Amino acid sequence: MRALHLTSHEIPPVLSDLSEPNPGPGQIGVRIAACGLNFADLLMMQGRYQDTPPLPFTLGLEVSGTVERVGDGVTGFAPGDRVAVFGGRDGLAEYGVFDASRAVLMPDSMSFEDAAAFQIAYGTSHLALGHRAQLQPGETLLVLGAAGGVGLTAVEIGKLMGATVIACARGPEKLEIARKAGADHLIDARSEDIREAVRALGGSDVVYDAVGGDQFTAAFRSAKPEARILTIGFASGDVPQIKANHLLVKNLTVMGLYWGGYLTFRPEVLTGSLAELFAWYDADRIQPHISHVLPLDRAMEGLELLRERKSTGKVVIRIPG
C-alpha cells in the first residue's frame, strides 16, 4: 500500500510503499477512501504535537472508508461497513488498522469526503461550546479564525445553539464564508482593530480561539465580565501567556479543549457528542465546508494549504481503492 510516511522530524514525509498491516484483537482493517487534514498534522511533522507518535509513522488523524477485516473480539462492525475513524495517525494511506473503539458507523446519507472532514472539526466545536463553555441562547460568541477547519464549525454550531456570532477572519473572501455559515457580525483581522470592533458590538460572553497570539489578547481585553475563553489551538504559532491577576478584574474563565483527550478519560462524552452531530447532519442542519479535495500524491500540497492559510473549512485527501 502507499502511505505518507514520516521517518524524521528534520525532513518531510515521503509517499512510500508499505506492507498492509493485519488487524489484531479489538481492531478493524479499513480500506481508506478519504482522510481529513488538520493543523495537528503539521505539528506532528515537527514533533511538536502533544500526541506525536514515535518515529516512524504515517500521518493522518481522521479517515473514512470501508471495513475489510475485523480482529478477534470485535463486535458492532463487519466487512462492508462504512466507517469514520479518529485514529490519531495512519490515515494518509490506502489501508489502515485502527482500534474499533475509535470507529463509528457513518450515516447512509454521508459521503466519504464529508465523513473525513467531520469528526475533529465538528466534534471540537460541539464539545467546546456545549460541554465546556455551556454557551446559552442569546449570548454573544466571538470566533477567531472563523473560516478555518474548526472555526467555521464553531460559527455554524454557535448559531444553531442560539448565540449571536461574531466571526473574525482574514480578508473579505473568508469572512463571506463565515457569513454564509451563520455569522451575524464580521471582523477583518487584517484591517480592523479586533478589540475595538468587539467592544463596539457590546463584548463577548464566549471566545472560541484557535489562533492565539495578538488575537487572543484582543479578545481577552474585549470580553464581558464572567466571559468564558476557550483555547482550542495556536495557528498563529504564538501561545499566549496569561497573567492570572488579569482574570480577576472581570472574573474571566479561560479553559482548554483537546477533543481527542476525551477518548482516554470520558469517552462517553465524545461518543454522545458525535451521535448528536451525525443526527444533525442526517437532518441537514450542518454541512461540512471543504475547500480542497486532492489525491494522495498531492497530500503535501494540501498540508501547505493549511500552513499558508490558503484553505477554508477542511482540506480532504481522496484515496482511491
PDB file of N, CA, C and O in Angstrom, residues 281-314:
ATOM      1  N   TYR A 281     -26.411  16.172  10.981  1.00  0.00           N
ATOM      2  CA  TYR A 281     -26.041  16.039   9.567  1.00  0.00           C
ATOM      3  C   TYR A 281     -27.159  15.344   8.795  1.00  0.00           C
ATOM      4  O   TYR A 281     -27.540  15.785   7.697  1.00  0.00           O
ATOM      5  N   ASP A 282     -27.676  14.259   9.350  1.00  0.00           N
ATOM      6  CA  ASP A 282     -28.736  13.499   8.687  1.00  0.00           C
ATOM      7  C   ASP A 282     -29.981  14.351   8.477  1.00  0.00           C
ATOM      8  O   ASP A 282     -30.725  14.147   7.511  1.00  0.00           O
ATOM      9  N   ALA A 283     -30.207  15.301   9.405  1.00  0.00           N
ATOM     10  CA  ALA A 283     -31.357  16.196   9.295  1.00  0.00           C
ATOM     11  C   ALA A 283     -31.050  17.441   8.473  1.00  0.00           C
ATOM     12  O   ALA A 283     -31.868  18.363   8.407  1.00  0.00           O
ATOM     13  N   ASP A 284     -29.861  17.481   7.863  1.00  0.00           N
ATOM     14  CA  ASP A 284     -29.425  18.588   7.010  1.00  0.00           C
ATOM     15  C   ASP A 284     -29.325  19.905   7.777  1.00  0.00           C
ATOM     16  O   ASP A 284     -29.540  20.976   7.215  1.00  0.00           O
ATOM     17  N   ARG A 285     -28.946  19.827   9.058  1.00  0.00           N
ATOM     18  CA  ARG A 285     -28.769  21.036   9.871  1.00  0.00           C
ATOM     19  C   ARG A 285     -27.331  21.545   9.811  1.00  0.00           C
ATOM     20  O   ARG A 285     -27.089  22.721  10.069  1.00  0.00           O
ATOM     21  N   ILE A 286     -26.375  20.661   9.510  1.00  0.00           N
ATOM     22  CA  ILE A 286     -24.977  21.060   9.362  1.00  0.00           C
ATOM     23  C   ILE A 286     -24.412  20.408   8.111  1.00  0.00           C
ATOM     24  O   ILE A 286     -24.854  19.332   7.699  1.00  0.00           O
ATOM     25  N   GLN A 287     -23.431  21.075   7.502  1.00  0.00           N
ATOM     26  CA  GLN A 287     -22.831  20.572   6.270  1.00  0.00           C
ATOM     27  C   GLN A 287     -21.369  20.993   6.233  1.00  0.00           C
ATOM     28  O   GLN A 287     -21.069  22.183   6.235  1.00  0.00           O
ATOM     29  N   PRO A 288     -20.429  20.040   6.211  1.00  0.00           N
ATOM     30  CA  PRO A 288     -19.004  20.405   6.174  1.00  0.00           C
ATOM     31  C   PRO A 288     -18.670  21.260   4.958  1.00  0.00           C
ATOM     32  O   PRO A 288     -19.174  21.023   3.854  1.00  0.00           O
ATOM     33  N   HIS A 289     -17.819  22.257   5.199  1.00  0.00           N
ATOM     34  CA  HIS A 289     -17.298  23.075   4.106  1.00  0.00           C
ATOM     35  C   HIS A 289     -15.909  22.562   3.774  1.00  0.00           C
ATOM     36  O   HIS A 289     -15.004  22.593   4.615  1.00  0.00           O
ATOM     37  N   ILE A 290     -15.735  22.073   2.561  1.00  0.00           N
ATOM     38  CA  ILE A 290     -14.454  21.519   2.108  1.00  0.00           C
ATOM     39  C   ILE A 290     -13.964  22.378   0.957  1.00  0.00           C
ATOM     40  O   ILE A 290     -14.605  22.440  -0.099  1.00  0.00           O
ATOM     41  N   SER A 291     -12.842  23.061   1.157  1.00  0.00           N
ATOM     42  CA  SER A 291     -12.360  23.956   0.107  1.00  0.00           C
ATOM     43  C   SER A 291     -11.509  23.234  -0.934  1.00  0.00           C
ATOM     44  O   SER A 291     -11.436  23.673  -2.080  1.00  0.00           O
ATOM     45  N   HIS A 292     -10.860  22.133  -0.548  1.00  0.00           N
ATOM     46  CA  HIS A 292      -9.996  21.414  -1.477  1.00  0.00           C
ATOM     47  C   HIS A 292     -10.128  19.909  -1.256  1.00  0.00           C
ATOM     48  O   HIS A 292     -10.118  19.442  -0.117  1.00  0.00           O
ATOM     49  N   VAL A 293     -10.246  19.164  -2.351  1.00  0.00           N
ATOM     50  CA  VAL A 293     -10.157  17.701  -2.341  1.00  0.00           C
ATOM     51  C   VAL A 293      -9.024  17.325  -3.293  1.00  0.00           C
ATOM     52  O   VAL A 293      -9.070  17.637  -4.485  1.00  0.00           O
ATOM     53  N   LEU A 294      -7.997  16.652  -2.754  1.00  0.00           N
ATOM     54  CA  LEU A 294      -6.790  16.339  -3.520  1.00  0.00           C
ATOM     55  C   LEU A 294      -6.492  14.848  -3.433  1.00  0.00           C
ATOM     56  O   LEU A 294      -6.870  14.186  -2.456  1.00  0.00           O
ATOM     57  N   PRO A 295      -5.784  14.290  -4.425  1.00  0.00           N
ATOM     58  CA  PRO A 295      -5.386  12.880  -4.349  1.00  0.00           C
ATOM     59  C   PRO A 295      -4.221  12.684  -3.383  1.00  0.00           C
ATOM     60  O   PRO A 295      -3.551  13.646  -2.990  1.00  0.00           O
ATOM     61  N   LEU A 296      -3.958  11.425  -3.056  1.00  0.00           N
ATOM     62  CA  LEU A 296      -2.919  11.108  -2.073  1.00  0.00           C
ATOM     63  C   LEU A 296      -1.553  11.626  -2.491  1.00  0.00           C
ATOM     64  O   LEU A 296      -0.777  12.086  -1.644  1.00  0.00           O
ATOM     65  N   ASP A 297      -1.246  11.578  -3.786  1.00  0.00           N
ATOM     66  CA  ASP A 297       0.088  12.032  -4.199  1.00  0.00           C
ATOM     67  C   ASP A 297       0.244  13.547  -4.142  1.00  0.00           C
ATOM     68  O   ASP A 297       1.325  14.080  -4.412  1.00  0.00           O
ATOM     69  N   ARG A 298      -0.830  14.263  -3.777  1.00  0.00           N
ATOM     70  CA  ARG A 298      -0.742  15.715  -3.575  1.00  0.00           C
ATOM     71  C   ARG A 298      -1.014  16.090  -2.108  1.00  0.00           C
ATOM     72  O   ARG A 298      -1.345  17.232  -1.809  1.00  0.00           O
ATOM     73  N   ALA A 299      -0.846  15.125  -1.198  1.00  0.00           N
ATOM     74  CA  ALA A 299      -1.122  15.380   0.216  1.00  0.00           C
ATOM     75  C   ALA A 299      -0.237  16.483   0.785  1.00  0.00           C
ATOM     76  O   ALA A 299      -0.691  17.303   1.596  1.00  0.00           O
ATOM     77  N   MET A 300       1.020  16.537   0.372  1.00  0.00           N
ATOM     78  CA  MET A 300       1.913  17.585   0.874  1.00  0.00           C
ATOM     79  C   MET A 300       1.434  18.963   0.418  1.00  0.00           C
ATOM     80  O   MET A 300       1.559  19.950   1.150  1.00  0.00           O
ATOM     81  N   GLU A 301       0.892  19.036  -0.779  1.00  0.00           N
ATOM     82  CA  GLU A 301       0.308  20.290  -1.253  1.00  0.00           C
ATOM     83  C   GLU A 301      -0.856  20.713  -0.354  1.00  0.00           C
ATOM     84  O   GLU A 301      -1.020  21.886  -0.025  1.00  0.00           O
ATOM     85  N   GLY A 302      -1.663  19.728   0.059  1.00  0.00           N
ATOM     86  CA  GLY A 302      -2.764  20.027   0.969  1.00  0.00           C
ATOM     87  C   GLY A 302      -2.283  20.542   2.311  1.00  0.00           C
ATOM     88  O   GLY A 302      -2.863  21.478   2.870  1.00  0.00           O
ATOM     89  N   LEU A 303      -1.218  19.951   2.833  1.00  0.00           N
ATOM     90  CA  LEU A 303      -0.669  20.417   4.105  1.00  0.00           C
ATOM     91  C   LEU A 303      -0.103  21.831   3.988  1.00  0.00           C
ATOM     92  O   LEU A 303      -0.208  22.631   4.927  1.00  0.00           O
ATOM     93  N   GLU A 304       0.457  22.152   2.836  1.00  0.00           N
ATOM     94  CA  GLU A 304       0.956  23.512   2.621  1.00  0.00           C
ATOM     95  C   GLU A 304      -0.185  24.522   2.574  1.00  0.00           C
ATOM     96  O   GLU A 304      -0.026  25.668   3.000  1.00  0.00           O
ATOM     97  N   LEU A 305      -1.342  24.119   2.046  1.00  0.00           N
ATOM     98  CA  LEU A 305      -2.504  24.999   2.064  1.00  0.00           C
ATOM     99  C   LEU A 305      -2.875  25.369   3.499  1.00  0.00           C
ATOM    100  O   LEU A 305      -3.236  26.514   3.790  1.00  0.00           O
ATOM    101  N   LEU A 306      -2.788  24.396   4.415  1.00  0.00           N
ATOM    102  CA  LEU A 306      -3.059  24.684   5.831  1.00  0.00           C
ATOM    103  C   LEU A 306      -1.989  25.607   6.401  1.00  0.00           C
ATOM    104  O   LEU A 306      -2.304  26.584   7.088  1.00  0.00           O
ATOM    105  N   ARG A 307      -0.736  25.292   6.131  1.00  0.00           N
ATOM    106  CA  ARG A 307       0.365  26.066   6.691  1.00  0.00           C
ATOM    107  C   ARG A 307       0.287  27.534   6.257  1.00  0.00           C
ATOM    108  O   ARG A 307       0.529  28.446   7.038  1.00  0.00           O
ATOM    109  N   GLU A 308      -0.073  27.744   4.986  1.00  0.00           N
ATOM    110  CA  GLU A 308      -0.099  29.094   4.435  1.00  0.00           C
ATOM    111  C   GLU A 308      -1.464  29.776   4.585  1.00  0.00           C
ATOM    112  O   GLU A 308      -1.659  30.877   4.086  1.00  0.00           O
ATOM    113  N   ARG A 309      -2.397  29.096   5.255  1.00  0.00           N
ATOM    114  CA  ARG A 309      -3.744  29.624   5.494  1.00  0.00           C
ATOM    115  C   ARG A 309      -4.453  29.988   4.189  1.00  0.00           C
ATOM    116  O   ARG A 309      -5.160  30.998   4.098  1.00  0.00           O
ATOM    117  N   LYS A 310      -4.279  29.129   3.185  1.00  0.00           N
ATOM    118  CA  LYS A 310      -4.919  29.351   1.896  1.00  0.00           C
ATOM    119  C   LYS A 310      -6.173  28.506   1.715  1.00  0.00           C
ATOM    120  O   LYS A 310      -6.810  28.568   0.666  1.00  0.00           O
ATOM    121  N   SER A 311      -6.529  27.724   2.718  1.00  0.00           N
ATOM    122  CA  SER A 311      -7.737  26.913   2.656  1.00  0.00           C
ATOM    123  C   SER A 311      -8.816  27.531   3.534  1.00  0.00           C
ATOM    124  O   SER A 311      -8.536  28.381   4.385  1.00  0.00           O
ATOM    125  N   THR A 312     -10.049  27.110   3.317  1.00  0.00           N
ATOM    126  CA  THR A 312     -11.159  27.442   4.214  1.00  0.00           C
ATOM    127  C   THR A 312     -11.860  26.141   4.570  1.00  0.00           C
ATOM    128  O   THR A 312     -11.882  25.194   3.775  1.00  0.00           O
ATOM    129  N   GLY A 313     -12.433  26.097   5.768  1.00  0.00           N
ATOM    130  CA  GLY A 313     -13.015  24.833   6.192  1.00  0.00           C
ATOM    131  C   GLY A 313     -11.949  23.752   6.201  1.00  0.00           C
ATOM    132  O   GLY A 313     -10.874  23.923   6.753  1.00  0.00           O
ATOM    133  N   LYS A 314     -12.235  22.638   5.526  1.00  0.00           N
ATOM    134  CA  LYS A 314     -11.336  21.492   5.560  1.00  0.00           C
ATOM    135  C   LYS A 314     -10.682  21.225   4.209  1.00  0.00           C
ATOM    136  O   LYS A 314     -11.241  21.524   3.153  1.00  0.00           O
TER     137      LYS A 314
END
